[in-house]
PDB file of C-alpha atoms in Angstrom:
ATOM      1  CA  MET A   1       5.607 119.874  69.213  1.00  0.00           C
ATOM      2  CA  ALA A   2       6.130 122.774  71.513  1.00  0.00           C
ATOM      3  CA  PRO A   3       8.788 122.165  74.575  1.00  0.00           C
ATOM      4  CA  LEU A   4       7.354 120.787  77.653  1.00  0.00           C
ATOM      5  CA  THR A   5       8.808 121.003  81.259  1.00  0.00           C
ATOM      6  CA  LYS A   6       8.928 117.277  82.508  1.00  0.00           C
ATOM      7  CA  SER A   7      10.159 115.447  85.530  1.00  0.00           C
ATOM      8  CA  VAL A   8       9.138 112.049  85.343  1.00  0.00           C
ATOM      9  CA  ASN A   9      10.976 108.332  85.728  1.00  0.00           C
ATOM     10  CA  PRO A  10       9.719 106.069  82.872  1.00  0.00           C
ATOM     11  CA  SER A  11      11.912 103.253  84.266  1.00  0.00           C
ATOM     12  CA  GLY A  12      11.133 103.504  87.738  1.00  0.00           C
ATOM     13  CA  SER A  13      14.282 101.676  89.150  1.00  0.00           C
ATOM     14  CA  ILE A  14      17.661 102.882  90.405  1.00  0.00           C
ATOM     15  CA  ARG A  15      20.972 101.440  89.600  1.00  0.00           C
ATOM     16  CA  SER A  16      24.274 102.469  90.175  1.00  0.00           C
ATOM     17  CA  GLN A  17      26.783  99.981  88.309  1.00  0.00           C
ATOM     18  CA  LEU A  18      27.709 100.527  84.875  1.00  0.00           C
ATOM     19  CA  THR A  19      30.491  98.998  83.128  1.00  0.00           C
ATOM     20  CA  MET A  20      33.028 101.751  81.717  1.00  0.00           C
ATOM     21  CA  LYS A  21      35.018 100.808  78.492  1.00  0.00           C
ATOM     22  CA  PRO A  22      38.462 102.071  78.629  1.00  0.00           C
ATOM     23  CA  ASP A  23      39.139 105.052  76.142  1.00  0.00           C
ATOM     24  CA  GLU A  24      41.683 103.223  74.403  1.00  0.00           C
ATOM     25  CA  GLU A  25      39.087 100.624  73.119  1.00  0.00           C
ATOM     26  CA  ILE A  26      37.286 104.132  71.441  1.00  0.00           C
ATOM     27  CA  ALA A  27      40.294 105.074  69.383  1.00  0.00           C
ATOM     28  CA  ASP A  28      40.152 101.615  67.496  1.00  0.00           C
ATOM     29  CA  PHE A  29      36.731 101.544  66.936  1.00  0.00           C
ATOM     30  CA  ALA A  30      36.548 103.452  63.385  1.00  0.00           C
ATOM     31  CA  GLY A  31      34.539 101.601  60.709  1.00  0.00           C
ATOM     32  CA  ASP A  32      32.426  99.760  62.915  1.00  0.00           C
ATOM     33  CA  VAL A  33      29.307 100.294  64.958  1.00  0.00           C
ATOM     34  CA  TYR A  34      29.420 100.050  68.692  1.00  0.00           C
ATOM     35  CA  ARG A  35      26.184  98.817  70.009  1.00  0.00           C
ATOM     36  CA  LEU A  36      25.632 100.013  73.844  1.00  0.00           C
ATOM     37  CA  ALA A  37      24.512  97.472  76.357  1.00  0.00           C
ATOM     38  CA  CYS A  38      22.299  97.873  79.192  1.00  0.00           C
ATOM     39  CA  LEU A  39      24.134  99.866  82.324  1.00  0.00           C
ATOM     40  CA  GLU A  40      27.096 100.707  80.011  1.00  0.00           C
ATOM     41  CA  LEU A  41      28.803 103.981  79.805  1.00  0.00           C
ATOM     42  CA  ARG A  42      31.121 104.816  77.210  1.00  0.00           C
ATOM     43  CA  GLY A  43      33.507 107.967  75.979  1.00  0.00           C
ATOM     44  CA  GLY A  44      35.905 110.253  77.515  1.00  0.00           C
ATOM     45  CA  ASN A  45      38.136 113.005  75.651  1.00  0.00           C
ATOM     46  CA  ARG A  46      40.690 110.840  73.548  1.00  0.00           C
ATOM     47  CA  ALA A  47      40.683 111.226  70.005  1.00  0.00           C
ATOM     48  CA  ALA A  48      38.076 109.198  68.136  1.00  0.00           C
ATOM     49  CA  VAL A  49      35.701 108.796  65.278  1.00  0.00           C
ATOM     50  CA  TYR A  50      32.998 106.276  65.458  1.00  0.00           C
ATOM     51  CA  GLN A  51      29.454 104.949  64.955  1.00  0.00           C
ATOM     52  CA  ALA A  52      27.468 103.940  68.012  1.00  0.00           C
ATOM     53  CA  GLU A  53      23.958 102.463  68.774  1.00  0.00           C
ATOM     54  CA  LEU A  54      21.621 103.342  71.606  1.00  0.00           C
ATOM     55  CA  PRO A  55      18.032 102.421  72.028  1.00  0.00           C
ATOM     56  CA  GLY A  56      15.681 104.516  69.393  1.00  0.00           C
ATOM     57  CA  LEU A  57      18.984 106.302  68.591  1.00  0.00           C
ATOM     58  CA  ASN A  58      21.864 106.255  65.959  1.00  0.00           C
ATOM     59  CA  ALA A  59      24.865 108.033  66.691  1.00  0.00           C
ATOM     60  CA  TRP A  60      28.235 109.275  65.163  1.00  0.00           C
ATOM     61  CA  ILE A  61      30.974 110.627  67.032  1.00  0.00           C
ATOM     62  CA  SER A  62      33.868 112.729  66.228  1.00  0.00           C
ATOM     63  CA  CYS A  63      36.294 113.557  69.051  1.00  0.00           C
ATOM     64  CA  ARG A  64      39.280 115.640  67.997  1.00  0.00           C
ATOM     65  CA  PRO A  65      41.573 117.136  70.646  1.00  0.00           C
ATOM     66  CA  LEU A  66      43.844 119.851  69.167  1.00  0.00           C
ATOM     67  CA  GLN A  67      47.018 118.402  67.537  1.00  0.00           C
ATOM     68  CA  PRO A  68      49.439 117.306  68.981  1.00  0.00           C
ATOM     69  CA  ALA A  69      47.496 116.053  72.112  1.00  0.00           C
ATOM     70  CA  THR A  70      45.739 112.942  72.321  1.00  0.00           C
ATOM     71  CA  ARG A  71      43.617 113.858  75.049  1.00  0.00           C
ATOM     72  CA  GLY A  72      41.788 117.310  75.197  1.00  0.00           C
ATOM     73  CA  GLY A  73      39.267 119.214  77.155  1.00  0.00           C
ATOM     74  CA  ASP A  74      36.156 118.440  75.290  1.00  0.00           C
ATOM     75  CA  LEU A  75      34.444 115.183  77.150  1.00  0.00           C
ATOM     76  CA  TYR A  76      31.453 113.341  75.848  1.00  0.00           C
ATOM     77  CA  TYR A  77      29.574 110.307  77.238  1.00  0.00           C
ATOM     78  CA  LEU A  78      26.985 107.758  76.289  1.00  0.00           C
ATOM     79  CA  SER A  79      24.987 105.530  78.479  1.00  0.00           C
ATOM     80  CA  VAL A  80      22.222 103.391  78.618  1.00  0.00           C
ATOM     81  CA  CYS A  81      19.930 102.226  81.574  1.00  0.00           C
ATOM     82  CA  SER A  82      19.250  99.045  82.943  1.00  0.00           C
ATOM     83  CA  HIS A  83      15.837  98.618  81.046  1.00  0.00           C
ATOM     84  CA  GLY A  84      17.174  99.454  77.924  1.00  0.00           C
ATOM     85  CA  LEU A  85      14.782 102.319  77.454  1.00  0.00           C
ATOM     86  CA  ILE A  86      16.769 105.757  78.498  1.00  0.00           C
ATOM     87  CA  SER A  87      19.717 106.770  76.994  1.00  0.00           C
ATOM     88  CA  ARG A  88      21.897 109.818  78.119  1.00  0.00           C
ATOM     89  CA  ILE A  89      24.267 111.520  76.032  1.00  0.00           C
ATOM     90  CA  THR A  90      26.459 114.300  77.523  1.00  0.00           C
ATOM     91  CA  ILE A  91      29.029 116.542  76.024  1.00  0.00           C
ATOM     92  CA  ALA A  92      31.058 118.935  78.116  1.00  0.00           C
ATOM     93  CA  ASP A  93      34.022 121.684  77.683  1.00  0.00           C
ATOM     94  CA  VAL A  94      36.274 122.018  80.534  1.00  0.00           C
ATOM     95  CA  ALA A  95      37.890 125.395  80.407  1.00  0.00           C
ATOM     96  CA  GLY A  96      41.512 124.154  80.973  1.00  0.00           C
ATOM     97  CA  HIS A  97      43.350 120.905  80.318  1.00  0.00           C
ATOM     98  CA  GLY A  98      45.056 118.128  82.148  1.00  0.00           C
ATOM     99  CA  GLU A  99      44.297 117.715  85.923  1.00  0.00           C
ATOM    100  CA  ASP A 100      41.064 119.980  85.468  1.00  0.00           C
ATOM    101  CA  VAL A 101      39.683 117.828  82.674  1.00  0.00           C
ATOM    102  CA  SER A 102      40.807 114.582  84.402  1.00  0.00           C
ATOM    103  CA  ALA A 103      39.018 115.546  87.609  1.00  0.00           C
ATOM    104  CA  LEU A 104      35.921 116.355  85.856  1.00  0.00           C
ATOM    105  CA  ALA A 105      35.662 113.373  83.879  1.00  0.00           C
ATOM    106  CA  GLU A 106      35.815 111.113  86.928  1.00  0.00           C
ATOM    107  CA  ARG A 107      33.034 113.214  88.537  1.00  0.00           C
ATOM    108  CA  LEU A 108      31.111 113.203  85.389  1.00  0.00           C
ATOM    109  CA  ARG A 109      31.669 109.505  85.136  1.00  0.00           C
ATOM    110  CA  ASP A 110      30.660 108.738  88.579  1.00  0.00           C
ATOM    111  CA  ALA A 111      27.216 111.083  88.369  1.00  0.00           C
ATOM    112  CA  LEU A 112      26.298 109.388  85.389  1.00  0.00           C
ATOM    113  CA  ARG A 113      26.492 105.738  86.855  1.00  0.00           C
ATOM    114  CA  GLU A 114      24.437 106.860  89.818  1.00  0.00           C
ATOM    115  CA  HIS A 115      21.697 108.545  87.610  1.00  0.00           C
ATOM    116  CA  ALA A 116      21.876 106.235  84.952  1.00  0.00           C
ATOM    117  CA  ASP A 117      18.130 105.078  85.725  1.00  0.00           C
ATOM    118  CA  HIS A 118      16.947 108.356  86.665  1.00  0.00           C
ATOM    119  CA  TRP A 119      15.048 110.111  83.931  1.00  0.00           C
ATOM    120  CA  ASP A 120      15.005 113.744  85.966  1.00  0.00           C
ATOM    121  CA  GLN A 121      18.529 114.740  85.618  1.00  0.00           C
ATOM    122  CA  SER A 122      18.444 118.051  87.549  1.00  0.00           C
ATOM    123  CA  ALA A 123      19.869 116.171  90.293  1.00  0.00           C
ATOM    124  CA  LEU A 124      22.872 114.838  88.121  1.00  0.00           C
ATOM    125  CA  ILE A 125      23.683 118.175  86.883  1.00  0.00           C
ATOM    126  CA  ARG A 126      23.720 119.878  90.283  1.00  0.00           C
ATOM    127  CA  ARG A 127      26.002 117.135  91.625  1.00  0.00           C
ATOM    128  CA  LEU A 128      28.355 117.788  88.925  1.00  0.00           C
ATOM    129  CA  ASN A 129      28.242 121.524  89.353  1.00  0.00           C
ATOM    130  CA  ASP A 130      28.944 121.288  93.142  1.00  0.00           C
ATOM    131  CA  SER A 131      31.614 118.444  92.813  1.00  0.00           C
ATOM    132  CA  PHE A 132      33.303 120.562  90.069  1.00  0.00           C
ATOM    133  CA  LEU A 133      33.312 123.500  92.358  1.00  0.00           C
ATOM    134  CA  LYS A 134      35.601 121.570  94.692  1.00  0.00           C
ATOM    135  CA  VAL A 135      38.158 120.514  92.565  1.00  0.00           C
ATOM    136  CA  SER A 136      38.625 123.487  89.988  1.00  0.00           C
ATOM    137  CA  VAL A 137      40.864 126.143  90.566  1.00  0.00           C
ATOM    138  CA  ARG A 138      39.880 129.828  90.655  1.00  0.00           C
ATOM    139  CA  GLY A 139      38.309 131.027  87.104  1.00  0.00           C
ATOM    140  CA  LYS A 140      38.146 127.765  85.540  1.00  0.00           C
ATOM    141  CA  TYR A 141      34.568 126.339  84.722  1.00  0.00           C
ATOM    142  CA  ALA A 142      32.910 124.016  82.207  1.00  0.00           C
ATOM    143  CA  THR A 143      29.797 124.199  80.180  1.00  0.00           C
ATOM    144  CA  ALA A 144      27.614 120.680  79.414  1.00  0.00           C
ATOM    145  CA  VAL A 145      24.532 119.889  77.750  1.00  0.00           C
ATOM    146  CA  LEU A 146      22.837 116.711  79.180  1.00  0.00           C
ATOM    147  CA  LEU A 147      20.427 114.971  77.081  1.00  0.00           C
ATOM    148  CA  GLY A 148      17.918 111.904  78.233  1.00  0.00           C
ATOM    149  CA  HIS A 149      16.143 110.129  75.224  1.00  0.00           C
ATOM    150  CA  TYR A 150      13.266 107.704  76.259  1.00  0.00           C
ATOM    151  CA  ALA A 151      12.873 105.058  73.427  1.00  0.00           C
ATOM    152  CA  GLU A 152       9.468 104.514  73.639  1.00  0.00           C
ATOM    153  CA  THR A 153       8.058 107.847  72.960  1.00  0.00           C
ATOM    154  CA  GLY A 154      10.784 109.576  71.496  1.00  0.00           C
ATOM    155  CA  GLU A 155      10.909 112.185  74.199  1.00  0.00           C
ATOM    156  CA  LEU A 156      14.128 114.149  74.456  1.00  0.00           C
ATOM    157  CA  LEU A 157      15.057 115.854  78.130  1.00  0.00           C
ATOM    158  CA  PHE A 158      17.525 118.040  77.897  1.00  0.00           C
ATOM    159  CA  THR A 159      19.586 120.402  80.035  1.00  0.00           C
ATOM    160  CA  ASN A 160      22.040 123.080  79.234  1.00  0.00           C
ATOM    161  CA  ALA A 161      24.657 124.448  81.330  1.00  0.00           C
ATOM    162  CA  GLY A 162      25.946 127.064  79.644  1.00  0.00           C
ATOM    163  CA  HIS A 163      26.794 125.193  76.542  1.00  0.00           C
ATOM    164  CA  LEU A 164      25.918 125.796  73.002  1.00  0.00           C
ATOM    165  CA  PRO A 165      22.502 124.991  71.805  1.00  0.00           C
ATOM    166  CA  PRO A 166      22.522 121.923  69.782  1.00  0.00           C
ATOM    167  CA  LEU A 167      21.408 121.869  66.155  1.00  0.00           C
ATOM    168  CA  TRP A 168      18.145 120.048  65.613  1.00  0.00           C
ATOM    169  CA  TYR A 169      16.711 118.783  62.143  1.00  0.00           C
ATOM    170  CA  ARG A 170      12.870 118.390  62.043  1.00  0.00           C
ATOM    171  CA  SER A 171      12.295 115.608  59.530  1.00  0.00           C
ATOM    172  CA  THR A 172       8.532 116.403  59.095  1.00  0.00           C
ATOM    173  CA  LEU A 173       9.439 120.175  58.355  1.00  0.00           C
ATOM    174  CA  GLY A 174      12.560 119.522  56.667  1.00  0.00           C
ATOM    175  CA  GLU A 175      13.944 122.298  58.915  1.00  0.00           C
ATOM    176  CA  TRP A 176      17.177 122.712  60.817  1.00  0.00           C
ATOM    177  CA  THR A 177      16.901 124.952  64.102  1.00  0.00           C
ATOM    178  CA  LEU A 178      18.540 125.396  67.529  1.00  0.00           C
ATOM    179  CA  LEU A 179      17.717 123.408  70.371  1.00  0.00           C
ATOM    180  CA  GLN A 180      17.154 125.977  73.167  1.00  0.00           C
ATOM    181  CA  ASP A 181      15.611 126.152  76.435  1.00  0.00           C
ATOM    182  CA  ALA A 182      12.263 127.677  76.919  1.00  0.00           C
ATOM    183  CA  THR A 183      11.455 128.316  80.282  1.00  0.00           C
ATOM    184  CA  PRO A 184      10.668 131.709  81.440  1.00  0.00           C
ATOM    185  CA  TYR A 185      13.765 132.020  83.800  1.00  0.00           C
ATOM    186  CA  SER A 186      16.289 130.108  81.709  1.00  0.00           C
ATOM    187  CA  LYS A 187      18.472 133.129  80.732  1.00  0.00           C
ATOM    188  CA  GLU A 188      18.839 133.849  84.701  1.00  0.00           C
ATOM    189  CA  VAL A 189      19.532 130.403  85.687  1.00  0.00           C
ATOM    190  CA  ALA A 190      19.273 127.640  83.257  1.00  0.00           C
ATOM    191  CA  ASP A 191      22.541 128.739  81.068  1.00  0.00           C
ATOM    192  CA  LEU A 192      25.054 128.810  84.079  1.00  0.00           C
ATOM    193  CA  PRO A 193      28.140 126.947  83.379  1.00  0.00           C
ATOM    194  CA  ILE A 194      28.879 124.419  86.039  1.00  0.00           C
ATOM    195  CA  GLY A 195      31.409 125.178  88.625  1.00  0.00           C
ATOM    196  CA  LEU A 196      30.577 128.708  89.348  1.00  0.00           C
ATOM    197  CA  ILE A 197      28.117 129.380  92.096  1.00  0.00           C
ATOM    198  CA  PRO A 198      27.188 126.206  94.673  1.00  0.00           C
ATOM    199  CA  GLY A 199      23.919 124.939  94.974  1.00  0.00           C
ATOM    200  CA  THR A 200      22.791 126.400  91.209  1.00  0.00           C
ATOM    201  CA  ASP A 201      19.604 125.095  89.969  1.00  0.00           C
ATOM    202  CA  TYR A 202      19.073 123.938  86.571  1.00  0.00           C
ATOM    203  CA  THR A 203      16.036 123.610  84.285  1.00  0.00           C
ATOM    204  CA  GLN A 204      15.011 120.562  82.172  1.00  0.00           C
ATOM    205  CA  THR A 205      13.209 120.886  78.982  1.00  0.00           C
ATOM    206  CA  ALA A 206      11.425 117.748  76.846  1.00  0.00           C
ATOM    207  CA  VAL A 207      10.856 117.989  72.954  1.00  0.00           C
ATOM    208  CA  GLU A 208       9.374 114.883  71.238  1.00  0.00           C
ATOM    209  CA  LEU A 209      12.007 113.473  68.435  1.00  0.00           C
ATOM    210  CA  GLU A 210       9.984 112.068  65.607  1.00  0.00           C
ATOM    211  CA  GLN A 211      11.256 109.530  63.191  1.00  0.00           C
ATOM    212  CA  ASP A 212      14.699 110.596  61.627  1.00  0.00           C
ATOM    213  CA  ASP A 213      14.964 113.571  63.280  1.00  0.00           C
ATOM    214  CA  LEU A 214      18.444 114.428  63.939  1.00  0.00           C
ATOM    215  CA  VAL A 215      20.255 116.346  66.818  1.00  0.00           C
ATOM    216  CA  LEU A 216      23.729 117.461  66.637  1.00  0.00           C
ATOM    217  CA  LEU A 217      25.750 118.419  69.635  1.00  0.00           C
ATOM    218  CA  TYR A 218      29.202 120.071  69.438  1.00  0.00           C
ATOM    219  CA  THR A 219      31.841 122.289  71.615  1.00  0.00           C
ATOM    220  CA  ASP A 220      33.171 125.993  70.800  1.00  0.00           C
ATOM    221  CA  GLY A 221      36.181 124.446  68.616  1.00  0.00           C
ATOM    222  CA  ILE A 222      33.317 124.232  65.819  1.00  0.00           C
ATOM    223  CA  ASN A 223      31.499 127.462  65.699  1.00  0.00           C
ATOM    224  CA  GLU A 224      34.365 129.512  66.863  1.00  0.00           C
ATOM    225  CA  SER A 225      36.486 128.201  63.936  1.00  0.00           C
ATOM    226  CA  PHE A 226      38.558 131.035  61.987  1.00  0.00           C
ATOM    227  CA  ASP A 227      39.069 131.259  58.311  1.00  0.00           C
ATOM    228  CA  GLU A 228      42.326 132.535  56.552  1.00  0.00           C
ATOM    229  CA  SER A 229      40.809 136.317  56.664  1.00  0.00           C
ATOM    230  CA  GLY A 230      40.478 136.265  60.610  1.00  0.00           C
ATOM    231  CA  GLU A 231      36.581 136.044  60.479  1.00  0.00           C
ATOM    232  CA  GLN A 232      34.712 133.712  63.055  1.00  0.00           C
ATOM    233  CA  LEU A 233      32.227 130.946  61.746  1.00  0.00           C
ATOM    234  CA  GLY A 234      29.438 131.991  64.600  1.00  0.00           C
ATOM    235  CA  LEU A 235      26.243 130.451  65.279  1.00  0.00           C
ATOM    236  CA  ASP A 236      24.326 131.941  62.118  1.00  0.00           C
ATOM    237  CA  ARG A 237      26.752 130.458  59.909  1.00  0.00           C
ATOM    238  CA  LEU A 238      26.985 127.377  61.592  1.00  0.00           C
ATOM    239  CA  LEU A 239      23.192 127.039  61.330  1.00  0.00           C
ATOM    240  CA  GLU A 240      23.278 127.947  57.597  1.00  0.00           C
ATOM    241  CA  ILE A 241      25.933 125.088  57.137  1.00  0.00           C
ATOM    242  CA  ALA A 242      23.513 122.846  59.040  1.00  0.00           C
ATOM    243  CA  ARG A 243      20.646 123.577  56.443  1.00  0.00           C
ATOM    244  CA  GLY A 244      22.835 122.020  53.536  1.00  0.00           C
ATOM    245  CA  LEU A 245      23.522 119.139  55.859  1.00  0.00           C
ATOM    246  CA  PRO A 246      22.378 115.556  54.627  1.00  0.00           C
ATOM    247  CA  ALA A 247      19.865 114.261  56.819  1.00  0.00           C
ATOM    248  CA  GLY A 248      19.886 110.576  55.875  1.00  0.00           C
ATOM    249  CA  SER A 249      21.870 109.204  58.861  1.00  0.00           C
ATOM    250  CA  ALA A 250      23.607 110.466  61.814  1.00  0.00           C
ATOM    251  CA  SER A 251      26.854 109.676  60.248  1.00  0.00           C
ATOM    252  CA  ALA A 252      26.352 111.467  57.433  1.00  0.00           C
ATOM    253  CA  ALA A 253      25.274 114.798  58.940  1.00  0.00           C
ATOM    254  CA  GLY A 254      28.322 114.720  61.550  1.00  0.00           C
ATOM    255  CA  GLU A 255      30.597 113.769  58.512  1.00  0.00           C
ATOM    256  CA  ALA A 256      29.323 116.906  56.526  1.00  0.00           C
ATOM    257  CA  LEU A 257      29.464 119.010  59.058  1.00  0.00           C
ATOM    258  CA  VAL A 258      33.059 118.340  60.308  1.00  0.00           C
ATOM    259  CA  SER A 259      33.940 118.781  56.578  1.00  0.00           C
ATOM    260  CA  ALA A 260      32.158 121.872  56.028  1.00  0.00           C
ATOM    261  CA  VAL A 261      33.754 123.439  59.206  1.00  0.00           C
ATOM    262  CA  ALA A 262      37.258 122.273  57.822  1.00  0.00           C
ATOM    263  CA  ALA A 263      36.140 123.915  54.412  1.00  0.00           C
ATOM    264  CA  PHE A 264      35.505 127.124  56.394  1.00  0.00           C
ATOM    265  CA  ARG A 265      39.013 127.158  57.980  1.00  0.00           C
ATOM    266  CA  GLY A 266      40.760 126.535  54.573  1.00  0.00           C
ATOM    267  CA  ALA A 267      44.548 126.708  55.804  1.00  0.00           C
ATOM    268  CA  THR A 268      43.856 128.073  58.853  1.00  0.00           C
ATOM    269  CA  PRO A 269      44.528 125.649  61.628  1.00  0.00           C
ATOM    270  CA  SER A 270      42.254 124.418  64.207  1.00  0.00           C
ATOM    271  CA  ALA A 271      42.625 126.594  67.517  1.00  0.00           C
ATOM    272  CA  ASP A 272      40.810 124.257  69.808  1.00  0.00           C
ATOM    273  CA  ASP A 273      39.492 120.902  70.521  1.00  0.00           C
ATOM    274  CA  GLU A 274      36.698 119.917  68.123  1.00  0.00           C
ATOM    275  CA  THR A 275      33.693 117.235  69.233  1.00  0.00           C
ATOM    276  CA  VAL A 276      30.580 116.417  67.708  1.00  0.00           C
ATOM    277  CA  VAL A 277      27.940 113.850  68.601  1.00  0.00           C
ATOM    278  CA  ALA A 278      25.254 113.513  65.858  1.00  0.00           C
ATOM    279  CA  LEU A 279      22.026 111.676  66.689  1.00  0.00           C
ATOM    280  CA  ARG A 280      19.189 110.256  64.881  1.00  0.00           C
ATOM    281  CA  ARG A 281      16.012 108.804  65.877  1.00  0.00           C
ATOM    282  CA  VAL A 282      15.081 105.317  64.595  1.00  0.00           C
ATOM    283  CA  PRO A 283      12.632 102.472  65.279  1.00  0.00           C
ATOM    284  CA  ALA A 284      13.628 101.207  68.895  1.00  0.00           C
ATOM    285  CA  ALA A 285      12.516  97.820  67.847  1.00  0.00           C
ATOM    286  CA  ASN A 286      14.347  97.919  64.387  1.00  0.00           C
ATOM    287  CA  ARG A 287      17.669  99.556  65.293  1.00  0.00           C
ATOM    288  CA  GLY A 288      20.464  98.885  62.679  1.00  0.00           C
ATOM    289  CA  VAL A 289      23.344 100.297  61.084  1.00  0.00           C
ATOM    290  CA  GLU A 290      22.861 103.286  59.019  1.00  0.00           C
ATOM    291  CA  GLN A 291      23.819 103.314  55.410  1.00  0.00           C
TER     292      GLN A 291
END
């Protein structure tokens, strides 16, 4: 299906109160599947590896701050609207650490809470951009990808604010590609990182995820990895790695991607935080643990 420009609100309601699980609970959830409840927000920048279940999606999350830190500049959040139909998945990479990350994390959480029931996410990204401008020091910015998934139709609404394009596996074709914005002005406006220009407009594009499609979000610690000869992985080689990933589950694809990147590095240590969020579309009425 060709990308379409969308601006709709399937849920038709507005709520602003989401529960937020402490980051400490995330790190201790390895080996289990966490099922997000309606109006729940989960995530952060703490080291964690676990599976999660959202309406119509199974997910696998790996957040690995650069050692020895236990919290890094990568942020991710998962949320579900009050009707249990819209899931939002966000990944961000903050240029900096410490207070910059904490301030953006707080504002990102607040924005996601306020817009939990909004299918249109343009207001969310604009608020995030303007609020980050108020707290960031000169030269600091962040990139982000926001995804909204409507369980009943499989529509995936995405907004890319200067972040790396997600990897998309189309199950009916058996092909991997990059999920990129297709609007005429995307190169001029839609790809701007957040925290650069007040009042920036961001486009949003929708594609239809089919049964068993996969979407992999990642931060630049993945594609900017170096091997022992000093050669960078890059997007082209990352896409080649993706074409060899198992597509049977989100966890299998995510784990294989992280392992492949580690194999590429060899003895070269990581140089940045690494976060991967793998998503797989499943029937909304028959969600369950992927084996």
